[in-house]
Amino acid sequence: METSAYIHIEKNALHEDIDLIGICQYDMRWTKRSVKLLHSLEKSTQGSRQFSLINRCWQIFGFGSDAKSIVYAQIAGKLMNSSGEFNGMACTQAFNWDCLLKSYNHFFNTQWQMVDLIDQPLTLWQTYLMPSQLFAELAQWLYVLAVEMEPWANEASYETHWGVLGGYTERAESLFMALRHRAKEINIKPLFLEYDDQIPKALGISKNHYGV
């Protein structure tokens, strides 16, 4: 699953010397808008290497925007509304968000609370394009979280199929992005990919791990 890719890339330092790195689910279709975005980012990162010192000087004095703080993602609305209610796609009945937040705070030495998720973006489908350093921080936490989750996360009273573990790490990534956005460390912009249920069929992939 995607979490394995995150950990493998970080543990083997495959993300180093790369400006932007990302992972996407196999059933996401790259649209014309998403491909155009990639071409635009490729040009901008090439240019930023040539003018990085000038750009940095402008940023120090508060001008322009730092491209390194932008994360491109699949956005599914707000994670939590102003009344403190989770988005239905957070699936709080299936995933223990209290444990995810506790793990995040312990790993990153922070003291965030659930209310801090109000009005923050909900990013899902484990599909991102992000700065390399941010990728490393996320992957390092996912490695520790995966150990913390075993074996209780897919035992009763939670769903018992092993596919649920991917759902946990998917929500962990959502939490990570929401809190970094809340801290104003990143800006989140749409990646413009689309879910396509015909892709698994074309590849001959079944979802037996979900019991379907």
PDB file of C-alpha atoms in Angstrom:
ATOM      1  CA  MET A   1       0.000   0.000   0.000  1.00  0.00           C
ATOM      2  CA  GLU A   2       1.006   3.652  -0.286  1.00  0.00           C
ATOM      3  CA  THR A   3       2.383   3.765   3.263  1.00  0.00           C
ATOM      4  CA  SER A   4       4.999   1.174   2.325  1.00  0.00           C
ATOM      5  CA  ALA A   5       6.120   3.436  -0.510  1.00  0.00           C
ATOM      6  CA  TYR A   6       6.481   6.417   1.825  1.00  0.00           C
ATOM      7  CA  ILE A   7       8.604   4.436   4.258  1.00  0.00           C
ATOM      8  CA  HIS A   8      10.693   2.704   1.577  1.00  0.00           C
ATOM      9  CA  ILE A   9      11.528   5.994  -0.145  1.00  0.00           C
ATOM     10  CA  GLU A  10      12.499   7.739   3.101  1.00  0.00           C
ATOM     11  CA  LYS A  11      14.475   4.836   4.575  1.00  0.00           C
ATOM     12  CA  ASN A  12      16.492   4.502   1.367  1.00  0.00           C
ATOM     13  CA  ALA A  13      16.971   8.265   0.967  1.00  0.00           C
ATOM     14  CA  LEU A  14      15.402   8.224  -2.499  1.00  0.00           C
ATOM     15  CA  HIS A  15      13.800  11.608  -1.834  1.00  0.00           C
ATOM     16  CA  GLU A  16      17.060  13.476  -1.302  1.00  0.00           C
ATOM     17  CA  ASP A  17      18.114  16.088  -3.864  1.00  0.00           C
ATOM     18  CA  ILE A  18      14.524  16.255  -5.125  1.00  0.00           C
ATOM     19  CA  ASP A  19      12.460  19.434  -4.888  1.00  0.00           C
ATOM     20  CA  LEU A  20       9.010  17.852  -4.925  1.00  0.00           C
ATOM     21  CA  ILE A  21       7.991  14.267  -4.360  1.00  0.00           C
ATOM     22  CA  GLY A  22       4.633  12.565  -4.280  1.00  0.00           C
ATOM     23  CA  ILE A  23       2.657   9.370  -4.028  1.00  0.00           C
ATOM     24  CA  CYS A  24      -0.725   8.625  -5.547  1.00  0.00           C
ATOM     25  CA  GLN A  25      -3.148   5.724  -5.456  1.00  0.00           C
ATOM     26  CA  TYR A  26      -3.184   3.414  -8.438  1.00  0.00           C
ATOM     27  CA  ASP A  27      -6.827   4.195  -9.237  1.00  0.00           C
ATOM     28  CA  MET A  28      -6.331   7.942  -9.666  1.00  0.00           C
ATOM     29  CA  ARG A  29      -6.517   9.293 -13.208  1.00  0.00           C
ATOM     30  CA  TRP A  30      -4.235  12.117 -14.272  1.00  0.00           C
ATOM     31  CA  THR A  31      -6.362  14.810 -15.872  1.00  0.00           C
ATOM     32  CA  LYS A  32      -5.250  17.460 -18.346  1.00  0.00           C
ATOM     33  CA  ARG A  33      -5.238  19.984 -15.493  1.00  0.00           C
ATOM     34  CA  SER A  34      -3.011  17.807 -13.310  1.00  0.00           C
ATOM     35  CA  VAL A  35      -0.566  17.142 -16.157  1.00  0.00           C
ATOM     36  CA  LYS A  36      -0.451  20.852 -16.965  1.00  0.00           C
ATOM     37  CA  LEU A  37       0.284  21.549 -13.301  1.00  0.00           C
ATOM     38  CA  LEU A  38       3.209  19.104 -13.332  1.00  0.00           C
ATOM     39  CA  HIS A  39       4.716  20.722 -16.403  1.00  0.00           C
ATOM     40  CA  SER A  40       4.346  24.134 -14.795  1.00  0.00           C
ATOM     41  CA  LEU A  41       5.998  22.951 -11.577  1.00  0.00           C
ATOM     42  CA  GLU A  42       8.843  21.378 -13.520  1.00  0.00           C
ATOM     43  CA  LYS A  43       9.600  24.704 -15.174  1.00  0.00           C
ATOM     44  CA  SER A  44       9.298  26.658 -11.937  1.00  0.00           C
ATOM     45  CA  THR A  45      11.609  24.337  -9.978  1.00  0.00           C
ATOM     46  CA  GLN A  46      14.204  24.551 -12.731  1.00  0.00           C
ATOM     47  CA  GLY A  47      13.982  28.313 -12.598  1.00  0.00           C
ATOM     48  CA  SER A  48      14.110  28.394  -8.807  1.00  0.00           C
ATOM     49  CA  ARG A  49      17.505  26.703  -8.850  1.00  0.00           C
ATOM     50  CA  GLN A  50      18.856  29.541 -10.979  1.00  0.00           C
ATOM     51  CA  PHE A  51      17.295  32.341  -8.947  1.00  0.00           C
ATOM     52  CA  SER A  52      17.029  30.764  -5.494  1.00  0.00           C
ATOM     53  CA  LEU A  53      19.210  33.393  -3.765  1.00  0.00           C
ATOM     54  CA  ILE A  54      17.229  36.288  -5.228  1.00  0.00           C
ATOM     55  CA  ASN A  55      13.926  34.580  -4.380  1.00  0.00           C
ATOM     56  CA  ARG A  56      15.075  33.952  -0.820  1.00  0.00           C
ATOM     57  CA  CYS A  57      15.973  37.617  -0.366  1.00  0.00           C
ATOM     58  CA  TRP A  58      12.511  38.617  -1.541  1.00  0.00           C
ATOM     59  CA  GLN A  59      10.910  36.157   0.879  1.00  0.00           C
ATOM     60  CA  ILE A  60      12.927  37.462   3.822  1.00  0.00           C
ATOM     61  CA  PHE A  61      11.447  40.894   3.241  1.00  0.00           C
ATOM     62  CA  GLY A  62       7.940  39.509   2.922  1.00  0.00           C
ATOM     63  CA  PHE A  63       7.508  39.577  -0.841  1.00  0.00           C
ATOM     64  CA  GLY A  64       6.364  36.725  -3.046  1.00  0.00           C
ATOM     65  CA  SER A  65       5.549  33.204  -1.886  1.00  0.00           C
ATOM     66  CA  ASP A  66       7.749  30.308  -0.970  1.00  0.00           C
ATOM     67  CA  ALA A  67       7.009  27.435  -3.360  1.00  0.00           C
ATOM     68  CA  LYS A  68       8.587  25.048  -0.882  1.00  0.00           C
ATOM     69  CA  SER A  69       5.601  25.540   1.449  1.00  0.00           C
ATOM     70  CA  ILE A  70       2.987  24.423  -1.075  1.00  0.00           C
ATOM     71  CA  VAL A  71       1.464  20.937  -0.947  1.00  0.00           C
ATOM     72  CA  TYR A  72      -0.692  19.698  -3.795  1.00  0.00           C
ATOM     73  CA  ALA A  73      -3.390  17.263  -2.715  1.00  0.00           C
ATOM     74  CA  GLN A  74      -6.845  15.822  -3.265  1.00  0.00           C
ATOM     75  CA  ILE A  75      -9.097  17.987  -1.092  1.00  0.00           C
ATOM     76  CA  ALA A  76     -12.435  16.649   0.181  1.00  0.00           C
ATOM     77  CA  GLY A  77     -13.730  19.761   1.951  1.00  0.00           C
ATOM     78  CA  LYS A  78     -13.134  20.737   5.574  1.00  0.00           C
ATOM     79  CA  LEU A  79     -11.915  18.165   8.067  1.00  0.00           C
ATOM     80  CA  MET A  80     -14.046  19.640  10.855  1.00  0.00           C
ATOM     81  CA  ASN A  81     -16.748  22.303  10.713  1.00  0.00           C
ATOM     82  CA  SER A  82     -17.153  25.302  13.005  1.00  0.00           C
ATOM     83  CA  SER A  83     -19.357  23.239  15.344  1.00  0.00           C
ATOM     84  CA  GLY A  84     -16.568  20.715  15.900  1.00  0.00           C
ATOM     85  CA  GLU A  85     -18.176  17.992  13.773  1.00  0.00           C
ATOM     86  CA  PHE A  86     -15.925  15.810  11.654  1.00  0.00           C
ATOM     87  CA  ASN A  87     -16.419  15.491   7.923  1.00  0.00           C
ATOM     88  CA  GLY A  88     -18.165  12.179   7.210  1.00  0.00           C
ATOM     89  CA  MET A  89     -15.198  11.060   5.098  1.00  0.00           C
ATOM     90  CA  ALA A  90     -13.005  11.210   8.199  1.00  0.00           C
ATOM     91  CA  CYS A  91     -14.856   7.998   9.157  1.00  0.00           C
ATOM     92  CA  THR A  92     -14.510   8.549  12.895  1.00  0.00           C
ATOM     93  CA  GLN A  93     -16.655   5.481  13.565  1.00  0.00           C
ATOM     94  CA  ALA A  94     -13.972   3.285  11.978  1.00  0.00           C
ATOM     95  CA  PHE A  95     -10.760   5.150  12.811  1.00  0.00           C
ATOM     96  CA  ASN A  96      -9.535   6.331  16.211  1.00  0.00           C
ATOM     97  CA  TRP A  97      -8.585   9.966  15.627  1.00  0.00           C
ATOM     98  CA  ASP A  98      -7.745  10.455  19.309  1.00  0.00           C
ATOM     99  CA  CYS A  99      -4.940   7.911  18.945  1.00  0.00           C
ATOM    100  CA  LEU A 100      -3.724   9.511  15.749  1.00  0.00           C
ATOM    101  CA  LEU A 101      -3.561  12.944  17.371  1.00  0.00           C
ATOM    102  CA  LYS A 102      -1.837  11.530  20.473  1.00  0.00           C
ATOM    103  CA  SER A 103       0.772   9.830  18.282  1.00  0.00           C
ATOM    104  CA  TYR A 104       1.353  12.997  16.261  1.00  0.00           C
ATOM    105  CA  ASN A 105       1.797  15.150  19.365  1.00  0.00           C
ATOM    106  CA  HIS A 106       4.182  12.659  20.935  1.00  0.00           C
ATOM    107  CA  PHE A 107       6.308  12.242  17.816  1.00  0.00           C
ATOM    108  CA  PHE A 108       6.550  15.925  16.927  1.00  0.00           C
ATOM    109  CA  ASN A 109       6.506  17.217  20.522  1.00  0.00           C
ATOM    110  CA  THR A 110       3.392  19.342  19.986  1.00  0.00           C
ATOM    111  CA  GLN A 111       0.216  19.926  21.965  1.00  0.00           C
ATOM    112  CA  TRP A 112      -2.509  20.173  19.334  1.00  0.00           C
ATOM    113  CA  GLN A 113      -6.111  19.489  20.303  1.00  0.00           C
ATOM    114  CA  MET A 114      -9.069  18.312  18.233  1.00  0.00           C
ATOM    115  CA  VAL A 115     -10.505  21.837  18.082  1.00  0.00           C
ATOM    116  CA  ASP A 116      -7.421  22.874  16.135  1.00  0.00           C
ATOM    117  CA  LEU A 117      -8.768  20.852  13.206  1.00  0.00           C
ATOM    118  CA  ILE A 118     -11.753  23.175  12.776  1.00  0.00           C
ATOM    119  CA  ASP A 119     -11.926  24.658   9.258  1.00  0.00           C
ATOM    120  CA  GLN A 120      -8.769  22.849   8.153  1.00  0.00           C
ATOM    121  CA  PRO A 121      -8.725  21.071   4.780  1.00  0.00           C
ATOM    122  CA  LEU A 122      -9.408  17.345   4.580  1.00  0.00           C
ATOM    123  CA  THR A 123      -6.942  15.690   2.213  1.00  0.00           C
ATOM    124  CA  LEU A 124      -7.572  12.076   1.271  1.00  0.00           C
ATOM    125  CA  TRP A 125      -6.699   9.238  -1.096  1.00  0.00           C
ATOM    126  CA  GLN A 126      -3.027   9.245  -0.014  1.00  0.00           C
ATOM    127  CA  THR A 127      -2.297  11.370  -3.061  1.00  0.00           C
ATOM    128  CA  TYR A 128       0.101  14.268  -2.634  1.00  0.00           C
ATOM    129  CA  LEU A 129       2.884  16.254  -4.199  1.00  0.00           C
ATOM    130  CA  MET A 130       4.982  17.932  -1.534  1.00  0.00           C
ATOM    131  CA  PRO A 131       8.410  19.348  -0.679  1.00  0.00           C
ATOM    132  CA  SER A 132      11.021  16.705  -0.017  1.00  0.00           C
ATOM    133  CA  GLN A 133      11.688  17.691   3.605  1.00  0.00           C
ATOM    134  CA  LEU A 134       8.003  17.586   4.466  1.00  0.00           C
ATOM    135  CA  PHE A 135       7.755  14.179   2.817  1.00  0.00           C
ATOM    136  CA  ALA A 136      10.578  12.913   5.037  1.00  0.00           C
ATOM    137  CA  GLU A 137       8.895  14.179   8.208  1.00  0.00           C
ATOM    138  CA  LEU A 138       5.605  12.539   7.260  1.00  0.00           C
ATOM    139  CA  ALA A 139       7.250   9.240   6.313  1.00  0.00           C
ATOM    140  CA  GLN A 140       9.249   9.097   9.547  1.00  0.00           C
ATOM    141  CA  TRP A 141       6.074   9.501  11.582  1.00  0.00           C
ATOM    142  CA  LEU A 142       4.194   6.918   9.503  1.00  0.00           C
ATOM    143  CA  TYR A 143       6.969   4.406  10.224  1.00  0.00           C
ATOM    144  CA  VAL A 144       6.519   4.855  13.976  1.00  0.00           C
ATOM    145  CA  LEU A 145       2.734   5.019  13.720  1.00  0.00           C
ATOM    146  CA  ALA A 146       2.545   1.716  11.831  1.00  0.00           C
ATOM    147  CA  VAL A 147       4.292  -0.010  14.732  1.00  0.00           C
ATOM    148  CA  GLU A 148       2.018   1.689  17.268  1.00  0.00           C
ATOM    149  CA  MET A 149      -1.096   0.578  15.385  1.00  0.00           C
ATOM    150  CA  GLU A 150      -0.217  -3.110  15.283  1.00  0.00           C
ATOM    151  CA  PRO A 151      -2.151  -5.211  16.140  1.00  0.00           C
ATOM    152  CA  TRP A 152      -5.139  -3.369  17.623  1.00  0.00           C
ATOM    153  CA  ALA A 153      -6.059  -1.203  14.614  1.00  0.00           C
ATOM    154  CA  ASN A 154      -7.671  -4.040  12.654  1.00  0.00           C
ATOM    155  CA  GLU A 155      -9.073  -6.051  15.525  1.00  0.00           C
ATOM    156  CA  ALA A 156     -12.604  -5.884  16.921  1.00  0.00           C
ATOM    157  CA  SER A 157     -14.272  -3.523  17.698  1.00  0.00           C
ATOM    158  CA  TYR A 158     -12.649  -1.973  14.610  1.00  0.00           C
ATOM    159  CA  GLU A 159     -12.925  -3.434  11.116  1.00  0.00           C
ATOM    160  CA  THR A 160     -10.864  -6.613  10.929  1.00  0.00           C
ATOM    161  CA  HIS A 161      -9.711  -6.770   7.293  1.00  0.00           C
ATOM    162  CA  TRP A 162      -6.097  -5.712   6.737  1.00  0.00           C
ATOM    163  CA  GLY A 163      -7.133  -3.038   4.261  1.00  0.00           C
ATOM    164  CA  VAL A 164      -8.306  -0.916   7.185  1.00  0.00           C
ATOM    165  CA  LEU A 165      -4.664  -0.232   8.077  1.00  0.00           C
ATOM    166  CA  GLY A 166      -4.330   1.778   4.879  1.00  0.00           C
ATOM    167  CA  GLY A 167      -7.381   3.735   5.940  1.00  0.00           C
ATOM    168  CA  TYR A 168      -5.678   4.584   9.218  1.00  0.00           C
ATOM    169  CA  THR A 169      -2.509   5.862   7.599  1.00  0.00           C
ATOM    170  CA  GLU A 170      -4.618   7.736   5.045  1.00  0.00           C
ATOM    171  CA  ARG A 171      -6.304   9.622   7.906  1.00  0.00           C
ATOM    172  CA  ALA A 172      -2.942  10.071   9.622  1.00  0.00           C
ATOM    173  CA  GLU A 173      -1.690  11.866   6.511  1.00  0.00           C
ATOM    174  CA  SER A 174      -4.854  13.996   6.583  1.00  0.00           C
ATOM    175  CA  LEU A 175      -4.156  14.911  10.197  1.00  0.00           C
ATOM    176  CA  PHE A 176      -0.533  15.720   9.413  1.00  0.00           C
ATOM    177  CA  MET A 177      -1.484  18.057   6.572  1.00  0.00           C
ATOM    178  CA  ALA A 178      -4.307  19.717   8.507  1.00  0.00           C
ATOM    179  CA  LEU A 179      -2.081  20.537  11.475  1.00  0.00           C
ATOM    180  CA  ARG A 180       0.766  21.797   9.310  1.00  0.00           C
ATOM    181  CA  HIS A 181      -1.773  23.979   7.531  1.00  0.00           C
ATOM    182  CA  ARG A 182      -3.152  25.149  10.881  1.00  0.00           C
ATOM    183  CA  ALA A 183       0.384  26.088  11.935  1.00  0.00           C
ATOM    184  CA  LYS A 184       0.728  28.055   8.673  1.00  0.00           C
ATOM    185  CA  GLU A 185       3.726  25.964   7.685  1.00  0.00           C
ATOM    186  CA  ILE A 186       2.160  24.917   4.386  1.00  0.00           C
ATOM    187  CA  ASN A 187      -0.420  26.001   1.854  1.00  0.00           C
ATOM    188  CA  ILE A 188      -2.568  23.264   0.324  1.00  0.00           C
ATOM    189  CA  LYS A 189      -3.675  23.467  -3.290  1.00  0.00           C
ATOM    190  CA  PRO A 190      -5.649  21.021  -5.460  1.00  0.00           C
ATOM    191  CA  LEU A 191      -3.805  18.398  -7.493  1.00  0.00           C
ATOM    192  CA  PHE A 192      -6.749  17.845  -9.895  1.00  0.00           C
ATOM    193  CA  LEU A 193      -6.548  14.046 -10.101  1.00  0.00           C
ATOM    194  CA  GLU A 194      -9.770  12.053 -10.393  1.00  0.00           C
ATOM    195  CA  TYR A 195     -10.765   8.683  -8.989  1.00  0.00           C
ATOM    196  CA  ASP A 196     -11.503   6.214 -11.778  1.00  0.00           C
ATOM    197  CA  ASP A 197     -13.038   2.861 -10.838  1.00  0.00           C
ATOM    198  CA  GLN A 198     -12.256   1.542 -14.323  1.00  0.00           C
ATOM    199  CA  ILE A 199      -8.508   1.550 -13.663  1.00  0.00           C
ATOM    200  CA  PRO A 200      -8.529  -1.461 -11.271  1.00  0.00           C
ATOM    201  CA  LYS A 201     -10.687  -3.355 -13.747  1.00  0.00           C
ATOM    202  CA  ALA A 202      -8.324  -2.546 -16.617  1.00  0.00           C
ATOM    203  CA  LEU A 203      -5.362  -3.710 -14.510  1.00  0.00           C
ATOM    204  CA  GLY A 204      -7.153  -6.829 -13.330  1.00  0.00           C
ATOM    205  CA  ILE A 205      -6.854  -5.768  -9.687  1.00  0.00           C
ATOM    206  CA  SER A 206      -9.386  -7.013  -7.159  1.00  0.00           C
ATOM    207  CA  LYS A 207     -10.037  -5.580  -3.724  1.00  0.00           C
ATOM    208  CA  ASN A 208     -10.217  -8.829  -1.796  1.00  0.00           C
ATOM    209  CA  HIS A 209      -8.622  -7.178   1.198  1.00  0.00           C
ATOM    210  CA  TYR A 210     -11.831  -5.173   1.563  1.00  0.00           C
ATOM    211  CA  GLY A 211     -14.017  -8.249   1.197  1.00  0.00           C
ATOM    212  CA  VAL A 212     -15.295  -7.160  -2.252  1.00  0.00           C
TER     213      VAL A 212
END
